[in-house]
């Protein structure tokens, strides 16, 4: 299996090359040349497998240049019980007879990013060996809150790598910030950027294409790599949990073999829901892919109208990991829906870069609407949803997942579509204690006391990795402007 890029199909790379490189040098995103198929029998076979086994089974056909035994070792390390607080890794919880929550936050940093970022370091270091790369990978991450911590936790003290994280100064929750600032490991660095996530992300993207900086780095024995969701090594592990959830629902007799289910995904950079689309392409019986956004509803408008327009007010919401106006992974969808026409993709992306907007053809729009639905809700509706689900279902949800539950309710009310639906739950409610407490009508206490406060109120034990934060000291504290990122990189690699 080879990988092409969304901007030049002529380029063909092995999986290890695509993963080692991250972003392609033409600015495009690596994408598999074809999608391997999973038959109904394959899904049956996976029913009784562990999550680790399922991950090997799903990922192997995409990774020709890796052996199954290599992947088995990676899966054990990534998804073992020392990492995840439940043996199921990504458990499916029943909310009611047609609504299921796929909990992706049982990993070390309590957000769904762990699902991919526990696996990526293994894929990446093996890829570096396979491509005979002798330089050290300098991994740059722009984070809206969760990726940075999960990436550092995944890469900490991993040989042959150094990792530097940039996050928007006022765009992450207090707990998210503390999680990052207390990160351990000799090879990690963290820096706040004045501005919002898009500023941090565009800044990091610019670094990747800065030839002078690349040359300087090469001189010092480094090269850039990415742990953002543009890296294929991050998208691939995310396909696994959709397959796994379907197998769980069959195994637990919530659905029958071949039944369609919908998925509803709280969306920011479009990585998570893109993996759902790929699972569907592989043959998992997924129906509507419902894209849920907060007040930053650029994707809702796009999926409904075909016009992508980032020229709009940016809102800081209580679901900060979805405060994004440029969803990088959408490029991979444009590539599929334009029948892999790289000139079309380039033209949309050029327009986005120059004017901040583009309008897709009617054909592309129609293809989107065949697979995707979209909706959004504001902070007030998000809080109401948290309160309602706690009161009615005794289910505690974080603000990101609450957006998806709310959007699903709206979708059902407006379409009458009652298909069983998997809602992707992307963060532990304990990562966003203050907003969850406010939603439940409580005044949050100061600082980290909110963790115990939420636990006392609900009778739910907080995840261990958050409970121990109060005994940790901040190691970092640097703040930079968005045009100084290159200098920060050079200092970090001194
Ligand atoms: C990253 C993140 C999202 C958005 O996922 P994308 O893949 O960027 O669409 C949603 N919720 C949480 C908690 C996240 O960390």
Short mmCIF file of C-alpha atoms and ligand atoms in Angstrom, two decimals:
data_model
loop_
_atom_site.label_atom_id
_atom_site.label_comp_id
_atom_site.label_asym_id
_atom_site.label_seq_id
_atom_site.Cartn_x
_atom_site.Cartn_y
_atom_site.Cartn_z
CA UNK A 1 0.00 0.00 0.00
CA UNK A 2 1.32 3.38 -1.02
CA UNK A 3 0.43 6.88 0.08
CA UNK A 4 -0.28 9.79 -2.23
CA UNK A 5 -0.64 13.41 -1.19
CA UNK A 6 -3.78 15.45 -1.56
CA UNK A 7 -1.85 17.91 -3.74
CA UNK A 8 0.19 15.61 -5.99
CA UNK A 9 -0.93 12.10 -6.76
CA UNK A 10 2.31 11.43 -8.61
CA UNK A 11 4.15 11.27 -5.28
CA UNK A 12 4.08 7.77 -3.82
CA UNK A 13 5.41 6.96 -0.39
CA UNK A 14 5.52 3.96 1.88
CA UNK A 15 3.60 4.22 5.15
CA UNK A 16 6.84 4.64 7.08
CA UNK A 17 7.89 7.51 4.81
CA UNK A 18 4.51 9.22 5.10
CA UNK A 19 4.54 8.90 8.88
CA UNK A 20 8.16 10.01 9.28
CA UNK A 21 7.50 13.07 7.16
CA UNK A 22 4.10 14.09 8.61
CA UNK A 23 3.13 16.90 6.28
CA UNK A 24 4.14 16.36 2.66
CA UNK A 25 6.63 18.84 1.19
CA UNK A 26 4.03 20.04 -1.33
CA UNK A 27 1.91 21.18 1.61
CA UNK A 28 -0.59 18.34 1.07
CA UNK A 29 -1.67 15.53 3.37
CA UNK A 30 -0.66 11.91 2.92
CA UNK A 31 -3.60 9.65 2.15
CA UNK A 32 -3.72 5.92 1.34
CA UNK A 33 -3.88 5.12 -2.33
CA UNK A 34 -6.80 2.76 -1.70
CA UNK A 35 -8.86 1.80 1.33
CA UNK A 36 -8.58 -1.83 2.41
CA UNK A 37 -11.94 -3.50 2.94
CA UNK A 38 -13.26 -5.15 6.07
CA UNK A 39 -15.90 -7.76 5.30
CA UNK A 40 -18.83 -8.54 7.58
CA UNK A 41 -17.01 -11.73 8.46
CA UNK A 42 -13.95 -9.77 9.46
CA UNK A 43 -16.12 -7.71 11.81
CA UNK A 44 -17.52 -10.97 13.19
CA UNK A 45 -14.01 -12.29 13.73
CA UNK A 46 -13.09 -9.18 15.68
CA UNK A 47 -16.09 -9.42 17.99
CA UNK A 48 -14.27 -11.36 20.68
CA UNK A 49 -10.91 -9.65 20.25
CA UNK A 50 -9.34 -7.24 22.73
CA UNK A 51 -8.91 -3.62 21.71
CA UNK A 52 -5.19 -4.26 21.20
CA UNK A 53 -5.88 -7.15 18.83
CA UNK A 54 -8.47 -5.15 16.94
CA UNK A 55 -6.00 -2.32 16.47
CA UNK A 56 -3.46 -4.64 14.86
CA UNK A 57 -6.13 -6.19 12.64
CA UNK A 58 -7.41 -2.83 11.40
CA UNK A 59 -4.07 -1.09 10.99
CA UNK A 60 -2.01 -3.87 9.40
CA UNK A 61 -3.34 -3.55 5.82
CA UNK A 62 -2.38 0.13 5.85
CA UNK A 63 1.13 -0.60 7.03
CA UNK A 64 2.75 -2.97 4.54
CA UNK A 65 6.22 -2.08 5.71
CA UNK A 66 5.47 -3.07 9.33
CA UNK A 67 5.10 -6.63 10.57
CA UNK A 68 2.11 -7.87 12.56
CA UNK A 69 4.40 -8.74 15.44
CA UNK A 70 5.81 -5.21 15.51
CA UNK A 71 2.28 -3.83 15.63
CA UNK A 72 1.32 -6.26 18.37
CA UNK A 73 4.14 -4.94 20.54
CA UNK A 74 3.11 -1.34 19.82
CA UNK A 75 -0.53 -2.07 20.68
CA UNK A 76 0.45 -3.64 23.99
CA UNK A 77 2.57 -0.65 24.92
CA UNK A 78 0.07 1.94 23.70
CA UNK A 79 -3.14 0.48 25.11
CA UNK A 80 -1.94 -1.51 28.13
CA UNK A 81 -3.46 -1.30 31.58
CA UNK A 82 -0.67 0.93 32.85
CA UNK A 83 -1.86 3.51 30.32
CA UNK A 84 -5.64 3.17 30.22
CA UNK A 85 -7.81 3.01 33.32
CA UNK A 86 -10.11 0.40 31.81
CA UNK A 87 -9.26 -2.89 30.16
CA UNK A 88 -11.79 -2.12 27.40
CA UNK A 89 -9.66 0.91 26.41
CA UNK A 90 -12.52 2.56 24.46
CA UNK A 91 -15.73 1.37 26.16
CA UNK A 92 -19.19 1.90 24.71
CA UNK A 93 -21.77 2.97 27.32
CA UNK A 94 -25.51 2.79 26.75
CA UNK A 95 -27.29 6.08 27.39
CA UNK A 96 -30.68 4.87 26.16
CA UNK A 97 -31.75 2.12 23.77
CA UNK A 98 -30.68 4.08 20.70
CA UNK A 99 -27.92 6.32 22.04
CA UNK A 100 -24.45 5.08 22.91
CA UNK A 101 -21.42 6.94 24.19
CA UNK A 102 -18.03 5.86 22.90
CA UNK A 103 -15.74 6.96 25.72
CA UNK A 104 -12.34 7.83 24.34
CA UNK A 105 -10.93 9.46 27.44
CA UNK A 106 -9.66 6.61 29.57
CA UNK A 107 -6.04 7.20 28.60
CA UNK A 108 -3.23 8.98 30.48
CA UNK A 109 -4.32 12.56 29.65
CA UNK A 110 -8.10 12.01 29.79
CA UNK A 111 -8.90 13.11 26.24
CA UNK A 112 -9.44 11.23 23.00
CA UNK A 113 -6.09 12.43 21.65
CA UNK A 114 -4.50 9.62 23.68
CA UNK A 115 -6.09 7.06 21.38
CA UNK A 116 -3.78 8.16 18.60
CA UNK A 117 -0.92 9.74 20.49
CA UNK A 118 -0.18 6.64 22.53
CA UNK A 119 0.31 4.81 19.23
CA UNK A 120 1.99 7.47 17.08
CA UNK A 121 5.39 7.51 18.89
CA UNK A 122 5.79 3.78 18.23
CA UNK A 123 4.80 4.17 14.58
CA UNK A 124 7.04 7.18 14.21
CA UNK A 125 10.19 5.80 15.83
CA UNK A 126 9.84 2.58 13.83
CA UNK A 127 9.30 4.66 10.68
CA UNK A 128 12.47 6.63 11.38
CA UNK A 129 14.41 3.39 11.66
CA UNK A 130 12.87 1.99 8.50
CA UNK A 131 13.69 5.12 6.54
CA UNK A 132 17.24 5.09 7.97
CA UNK A 133 16.77 8.58 9.34
CA UNK A 134 19.74 9.53 11.48
CA UNK A 135 18.65 13.01 12.45
CA UNK A 136 16.53 13.66 15.54
CA UNK A 137 12.86 14.35 14.90
CA UNK A 138 11.79 17.74 16.20
CA UNK A 139 8.07 17.39 16.68
CA UNK A 140 6.18 20.64 16.61
CA UNK A 141 2.65 20.72 17.89
CA UNK A 142 0.01 23.41 17.81
CA UNK A 143 -2.65 22.54 20.32
CA UNK A 144 -6.12 23.74 21.18
CA UNK A 145 -5.58 22.15 24.60
CA UNK A 146 -5.65 18.39 24.50
CA UNK A 147 -3.22 17.44 21.73
CA UNK A 148 -0.24 19.14 23.35
CA UNK A 149 -0.49 17.24 26.59
CA UNK A 150 -1.29 13.94 24.91
CA UNK A 151 1.60 14.36 22.45
CA UNK A 152 4.11 15.15 25.20
CA UNK A 153 2.90 12.24 27.27
CA UNK A 154 3.21 9.94 24.26
CA UNK A 155 6.67 11.19 23.23
CA UNK A 156 8.24 11.90 26.60
CA UNK A 157 11.76 10.47 26.71
CA UNK A 158 11.23 8.62 23.42
CA UNK A 159 14.69 8.31 21.86
CA UNK A 160 15.40 10.20 18.64
CA UNK A 161 12.66 12.75 19.29
CA UNK A 162 12.23 16.19 20.83
CA UNK A 163 8.83 17.77 21.14
CA UNK A 164 7.83 21.43 21.41
CA UNK A 165 4.22 22.43 22.02
CA UNK A 166 2.59 25.79 21.29
CA UNK A 167 -0.82 26.59 22.79
CA UNK A 168 -3.02 29.71 22.67
CA UNK A 169 -2.42 31.67 25.87
CA UNK A 170 -6.04 32.26 26.77
CA UNK A 171 -7.64 29.46 24.82
CA UNK A 172 -7.24 26.44 27.10
CA UNK A 173 -8.79 25.47 30.43
CA UNK A 174 -6.85 25.94 33.69
CA UNK A 175 -6.51 22.18 34.11
CA UNK A 176 -5.38 21.72 30.52
CA UNK A 177 -2.75 24.41 30.98
CA UNK A 178 -1.50 22.92 34.24
CA UNK A 179 -1.37 19.47 32.67
CA UNK A 180 0.99 20.85 30.05
CA UNK A 181 3.09 23.06 32.29
CA UNK A 182 3.80 20.16 34.66
CA UNK A 183 4.78 17.72 31.91
CA UNK A 184 7.75 15.55 32.73
CA UNK A 185 10.42 14.34 30.33
CA UNK A 186 13.85 15.53 29.19
CA UNK A 187 12.88 16.06 25.55
CA UNK A 188 9.76 18.22 25.97
CA UNK A 189 9.09 21.97 25.78
CA UNK A 190 5.94 24.10 26.08
CA UNK A 191 5.30 27.69 25.06
CA UNK A 192 2.14 29.82 25.15
CA UNK A 193 1.33 31.93 22.08
CA UNK A 194 -0.52 35.24 22.22
CA UNK A 195 -3.59 34.73 20.05
CA UNK A 196 -6.04 31.93 19.38
CA UNK A 197 -5.57 28.36 18.17
CA UNK A 198 -5.64 29.31 14.52
CA UNK A 199 -2.74 31.71 15.18
CA UNK A 200 -0.76 28.92 16.81
CA UNK A 201 -1.65 26.42 14.09
CA UNK A 202 -0.90 28.73 11.15
CA UNK A 203 2.35 29.73 12.86
CA UNK A 204 3.44 26.11 13.18
CA UNK A 205 2.39 25.36 9.60
CA UNK A 206 4.58 28.24 8.45
CA UNK A 207 7.55 26.76 10.33
CA UNK A 208 7.16 23.53 8.40
CA UNK A 209 7.53 25.34 5.09
CA UNK A 210 10.30 27.72 6.27
CA UNK A 211 13.24 26.55 4.14
CA UNK A 212 15.83 28.65 5.98
CA UNK A 213 14.74 27.19 9.29
CA UNK A 214 14.78 23.66 7.89
CA UNK A 215 18.33 24.18 6.66
CA UNK A 216 19.45 25.53 10.03
CA UNK A 217 17.85 22.56 11.76
CA UNK A 218 19.46 20.06 9.40
CA UNK A 219 22.80 21.63 10.23
CA UNK A 220 22.12 20.98 13.90
CA UNK A 221 21.03 17.39 13.23
CA UNK A 222 17.26 17.81 13.38
CA UNK A 223 14.32 17.61 11.04
CA UNK A 224 10.70 18.63 11.54
CA UNK A 225 7.95 16.15 12.11
CA UNK A 226 4.37 16.57 13.14
CA UNK A 227 2.12 14.99 15.73
CA UNK A 228 -0.89 17.05 14.65
CA UNK A 229 -3.80 15.23 13.15
CA UNK A 230 -2.48 15.93 9.67
CA UNK A 231 0.00 13.06 10.27
CA UNK A 232 -1.32 9.80 8.87
CA UNK A 233 0.07 8.04 11.93
CA UNK A 234 -2.55 9.86 13.96
CA UNK A 235 -5.52 9.35 11.72
CA UNK A 236 -4.98 5.61 11.36
CA UNK A 237 -5.27 4.65 15.07
CA UNK A 238 -8.51 6.64 15.16
CA UNK A 239 -10.15 4.40 12.57
CA UNK A 240 -9.73 1.54 15.02
CA UNK A 241 -12.18 2.77 17.65
CA UNK A 242 -15.05 3.08 15.20
CA UNK A 243 -14.51 -0.49 14.09
CA UNK A 244 -14.11 -1.56 17.70
CA UNK A 245 -17.31 0.18 18.82
CA UNK A 246 -19.28 -1.50 16.05
CA UNK A 247 -17.90 -4.88 17.12
CA UNK A 248 -18.83 -4.15 20.75
CA UNK A 249 -22.38 -3.22 19.81
CA UNK A 250 -22.71 -6.50 17.87
CA UNK A 251 -21.10 -8.54 20.63
CA UNK A 252 -23.42 -7.02 23.24
CA UNK A 253 -26.42 -7.61 20.95
CA UNK A 254 -27.36 -3.95 20.78
CA UNK A 255 -27.34 -4.24 16.99
CA UNK A 256 -27.40 -7.14 14.56
CA UNK A 257 -24.75 -7.92 12.01
CA UNK A 258 -25.01 -5.45 9.14
CA UNK A 259 -27.27 -2.94 10.95
CA UNK A 260 -26.53 0.67 10.14
CA UNK A 261 -25.56 3.02 12.95
CA UNK A 262 -25.01 6.77 12.81
CA UNK A 263 -22.13 8.50 14.51
CA UNK A 264 -22.13 11.98 15.99
CA UNK A 265 -18.72 13.55 16.55
CA UNK A 266 -17.74 16.75 18.37
CA UNK A 267 -15.50 18.27 15.73
CA UNK A 268 -12.65 20.75 15.49
CA UNK A 269 -9.85 19.89 13.09
CA UNK A 270 -12.00 17.20 11.41
CA UNK A 271 -9.57 14.39 12.30
CA UNK A 272 -11.89 12.34 14.46
CA UNK A 273 -14.87 12.41 12.10
CA UNK A 274 -12.56 11.84 9.11
CA UNK A 275 -11.56 8.54 10.72
CA UNK A 276 -15.27 7.66 10.92
CA UNK A 277 -15.56 8.30 7.19
CA UNK A 278 -12.56 6.05 6.54
CA UNK A 279 -14.10 3.31 8.71
CA UNK A 280 -17.22 3.64 6.57
CA UNK A 281 -15.11 3.39 3.41
CA UNK A 282 -13.61 0.20 4.80
CA UNK A 283 -17.05 -1.35 5.09
CA UNK A 284 -18.20 -0.66 8.66
CA UNK A 285 -21.99 -0.11 8.37
CA UNK A 286 -22.04 3.54 9.32
CA UNK A 287 -24.95 5.70 8.17
CA UNK A 288 -24.99 9.45 8.75
CA UNK A 289 -21.81 11.06 10.01
CA UNK A 290 -23.06 13.96 12.11
CA UNK A 291 -20.55 16.75 12.51
CA UNK A 292 -21.16 18.65 15.75
CA UNK A 293 -19.68 22.11 16.32
CA UNK A 294 -19.86 24.79 18.98
CA UNK A 295 -20.40 28.49 18.23
CA UNK A 296 -17.42 28.31 15.87
CA UNK A 297 -19.74 26.77 13.33
CA UNK A 298 -17.77 27.13 10.12
CA UNK A 299 -18.23 23.41 9.38
CA UNK A 300 -21.99 23.49 9.93
CA UNK A 301 -22.31 26.24 7.35
CA UNK A 302 -19.92 24.51 4.99
CA UNK A 303 -21.68 21.15 5.04
CA UNK A 304 -25.07 22.81 4.62
CA UNK A 305 -24.13 25.34 1.92
CA UNK A 306 -20.85 24.29 0.30
CA UNK A 307 -19.26 27.62 1.23
CA UNK A 308 -16.30 27.49 3.59
CA UNK A 309 -15.71 30.92 5.08
CA UNK A 310 -13.37 31.48 7.97
CA UNK A 311 -13.90 35.26 7.90
CA UNK A 312 -16.07 35.37 10.96
CA UNK A 313 -15.87 36.08 14.66
CA UNK A 314 -13.78 33.63 16.62
CA UNK A 315 -15.42 32.59 19.89
CA UNK A 316 -13.68 31.25 22.97
CA UNK A 317 -16.17 28.66 24.17
CA UNK A 318 -16.42 26.16 27.03
CA UNK A 319 -15.45 23.45 24.52
CA UNK A 320 -12.04 24.96 23.64
CA UNK A 321 -10.68 21.96 21.75
CA UNK A 322 -13.29 22.71 19.10
CA UNK A 323 -12.54 26.44 18.86
CA UNK A 324 -11.17 26.17 15.36
CA UNK A 325 -11.96 27.99 12.14
CA UNK A 326 -9.54 26.15 9.86
CA UNK A 327 -10.16 22.42 9.92
CA UNK A 328 -7.02 20.99 8.33
CA UNK A 329 -8.28 17.48 7.76
CA UNK A 330 -11.16 18.66 5.62
CA UNK A 331 -8.58 18.68 2.85
CA UNK A 332 -8.59 14.89 2.85
CA UNK A 333 -12.37 14.89 2.34
CA UNK A 334 -12.10 17.40 -0.50
CA UNK A 335 -9.59 15.05 -2.08
CA UNK A 336 -12.02 12.10 -1.94
CA UNK A 337 -15.09 14.03 -3.03
CA UNK A 338 -13.34 15.67 -5.96
CA UNK A 339 -12.47 12.13 -7.11
CA UNK A 340 -8.91 12.69 -6.02
CA UNK A 341 -8.42 15.67 -8.27
CA UNK A 342 -5.38 17.40 -6.88
CA UNK A 343 -5.85 20.54 -8.99
CA UNK A 344 -9.27 21.05 -7.42
CA UNK A 345 -7.89 20.53 -3.91
CA UNK A 346 -5.06 22.97 -4.59
CA UNK A 347 -7.44 25.58 -5.88
CA UNK A 348 -9.68 25.35 -2.78
CA UNK A 349 -6.68 25.46 -0.45
CA UNK A 350 -5.11 28.39 -2.31
CA UNK A 351 -8.36 30.32 -2.03
CA UNK A 352 -8.52 29.49 1.66
CA UNK A 353 -4.98 30.77 2.15
CA UNK A 354 -5.50 34.00 0.22
CA UNK A 355 -9.09 35.01 0.96
CA UNK A 356 -10.07 32.72 3.82
CA UNK A 357 -12.92 31.18 1.84
CA UNK A 358 -13.80 28.84 -0.98
CA UNK A 359 -16.97 27.39 -2.41
CA UNK A 360 -17.03 23.79 -3.57
CA UNK A 361 -18.77 22.67 -6.75
CA UNK A 362 -22.35 21.39 -6.55
CA UNK A 363 -21.04 17.88 -7.17
CA UNK A 364 -18.65 18.02 -4.23
CA UNK A 365 -21.32 19.55 -2.01
CA UNK A 366 -23.78 16.82 -2.94
CA UNK A 367 -21.23 14.15 -2.07
CA UNK A 368 -20.65 15.74 1.33
CA UNK A 369 -24.35 15.78 2.02
CA UNK A 370 -24.70 12.10 1.10
CA UNK A 371 -22.50 11.16 4.06
CA UNK A 372 -22.50 14.08 6.46
CA UNK A 373 -25.03 16.06 8.44
CA UNK A 374 -24.02 19.00 10.59
CA UNK A 375 -25.24 21.06 13.50
CA UNK A 376 -23.96 23.29 16.26
CA UNK A 377 -24.93 24.62 19.64
CA UNK A 378 -23.78 27.50 21.82
CA UNK A 379 -22.43 27.43 25.38
CA UNK A 380 -25.81 27.89 26.99
CA UNK A 381 -27.25 24.87 25.19
CA UNK A 382 -24.10 22.93 26.06
CA UNK A 383 -24.53 23.65 29.77
CA UNK A 384 -28.21 22.77 29.60
CA UNK A 385 -27.29 19.46 27.96
CA UNK A 386 -24.75 18.61 30.70
CA UNK A 387 -27.37 19.32 33.35
CA UNK A 388 -30.09 17.40 31.55
CA UNK A 389 -27.97 14.28 31.01
CA UNK A 390 -26.87 14.27 34.62
CA UNK A 391 -30.43 14.66 35.86
CA UNK A 392 -32.13 12.31 33.42
CA UNK A 393 -29.49 9.72 32.57
CA UNK A 394 -27.14 10.05 35.52
CA UNK A 395 -24.41 10.42 32.93
CA UNK A 396 -21.71 13.02 33.49
CA UNK A 397 -20.41 14.51 30.26
CA UNK A 398 -17.76 17.08 29.44
CA UNK A 399 -18.66 20.17 27.37
CA UNK A 400 -17.24 18.80 24.06
CA UNK A 401 -19.21 15.59 24.24
CA UNK A 402 -22.26 17.55 25.43
CA UNK A 403 -22.15 19.56 22.20
CA UNK A 404 -22.43 16.30 20.29
CA UNK A 405 -25.28 14.97 22.43
CA UNK A 406 -27.15 18.22 21.94
CA UNK A 407 -26.57 18.32 18.19
CA UNK A 408 -27.79 14.73 17.98
CA UNK A 409 -31.03 15.66 19.77
CA UNK A 410 -31.56 18.53 17.34
CA UNK A 411 -30.77 16.27 14.40
CA UNK A 412 -33.30 13.70 15.55
CA UNK A 413 -35.96 16.32 16.14
CA UNK A 414 -35.54 17.84 12.71
CA UNK A 415 -35.09 14.66 10.65
CA UNK A 416 -37.02 12.02 12.57
CA UNK A 417 -34.04 9.71 12.00
CA UNK A 418 -34.03 7.35 15.00
CA UNK A 419 -31.14 5.14 13.84
CA UNK A 420 -29.02 3.91 16.79
CA UNK A 421 -26.26 6.44 17.17
CA UNK A 422 -22.78 6.35 18.59
CA UNK A 423 -21.85 9.68 20.14
CA UNK A 424 -18.11 10.11 20.43
CA UNK A 425 -17.25 11.27 23.92
CA UNK A 426 -13.91 13.01 23.69
CA UNK A 427 -12.88 14.19 27.16
CA UNK A 428 -13.30 13.31 30.80
CA UNK A 429 -15.68 15.72 32.53
CA UNK A 430 -12.94 16.16 35.16
CA UNK A 431 -10.80 17.95 32.62
CA UNK A 432 -13.38 20.75 32.54
CA UNK A 433 -14.57 20.76 36.16
CA UNK A 434 -15.45 24.44 36.44
CA UNK A 435 -17.76 24.51 33.45
CA UNK A 436 -19.32 21.19 34.39
CA UNK A 437 -19.95 22.44 37.95
CA UNK A 438 -21.47 25.68 36.65
CA UNK A 439 -23.69 23.64 34.35
CA UNK A 440 -24.89 21.67 37.36
CA UNK A 441 -25.72 24.93 39.13
CA UNK A 442 -22.72 24.97 41.49
CA UNK A 443 -20.22 27.76 42.03
CA UNK A 444 -16.79 26.26 41.33
CA UNK A 445 -14.14 26.58 44.02
CA UNK A 446 -10.73 28.10 43.30
CA UNK A 447 -7.92 26.25 41.56
CA UNK A 448 -7.67 22.50 41.60
CA UNK A 449 -10.16 22.13 44.46
CA UNK A 450 -12.77 21.85 41.70
CA UNK A 451 -11.68 18.27 41.07
CA UNK A 452 -12.70 17.09 44.53
CA UNK A 453 -15.74 19.34 44.42
CA UNK A 454 -17.05 17.67 41.27
CA UNK A 455 -16.20 14.25 42.62
CA UNK A 456 -18.03 14.92 45.92
CA UNK A 457 -21.06 16.26 44.10
CA UNK A 458 -21.40 13.34 41.71
CA UNK A 459 -19.88 10.45 43.65
CA UNK A 460 -17.60 9.74 40.67
CA UNK A 461 -13.89 9.27 41.33
CA UNK A 462 -11.64 11.59 39.31
CA UNK A 463 -9.05 10.06 36.93
CA UNK A 464 -5.80 9.49 38.78
CA UNK A 465 -3.68 11.58 36.40
CA UNK A 466 -5.81 14.64 37.21
CA UNK A 467 -6.07 13.95 40.94
CA UNK A 468 -2.26 14.05 41.28
CA UNK A 469 -1.92 17.43 39.52
CA UNK A 470 -2.19 19.31 42.79
CA UNK A 471 1.12 17.83 43.94
CA UNK A 472 2.94 18.91 40.77
CA UNK A 473 4.95 22.07 40.08
CA UNK A 474 4.85 23.99 36.78
CA UNK A 475 8.12 23.49 34.87
CA UNK A 476 7.37 25.90 32.01
CA UNK A 477 5.93 29.39 31.65
CA UNK A 478 7.20 31.03 28.46
CA UNK A 479 4.85 33.22 26.39
CA UNK A 480 5.61 34.31 22.83
CA UNK A 481 4.05 36.29 19.98
CA UNK A 482 2.91 34.41 16.90
CA UNK A 483 5.70 35.72 14.67
CA UNK A 484 8.44 34.58 17.05
CA UNK A 485 7.86 30.84 16.81
CA UNK A 486 11.00 30.20 14.73
CA UNK A 487 13.18 31.80 17.41
CA UNK A 488 11.52 29.68 20.08
CA UNK A 489 12.30 26.55 18.07
CA UNK A 490 15.95 27.50 17.68
CA UNK A 491 16.28 28.18 21.41
CA UNK A 492 14.61 24.89 22.23
CA UNK A 493 17.08 22.97 20.05
CA UNK A 494 20.19 24.71 21.34
C1 LIG B 1 -9.39 17.50 19.68
C2 LIG B 1 -10.69 17.42 20.35
C3 LIG B 1 -11.90 17.48 19.62
C4 LIG B 1 -11.93 17.72 18.13
O1 LIG B 1 -11.40 16.64 17.40
P1 LIG B 1 -10.90 16.86 15.89
O2 LIG B 1 -10.27 15.59 15.50
O3 LIG B 1 -9.92 18.00 15.95
O4 LIG B 1 -12.10 17.20 15.09
C5 LIG B 1 -13.09 17.34 20.32
N1 LIG B 1 -13.10 17.18 21.66
C6 LIG B 1 -11.97 17.11 22.38
C7 LIG B 1 -12.07 16.95 23.86
C8 LIG B 1 -10.74 17.22 21.76
O5 LIG B 1 -9.62 17.16 22.49
#
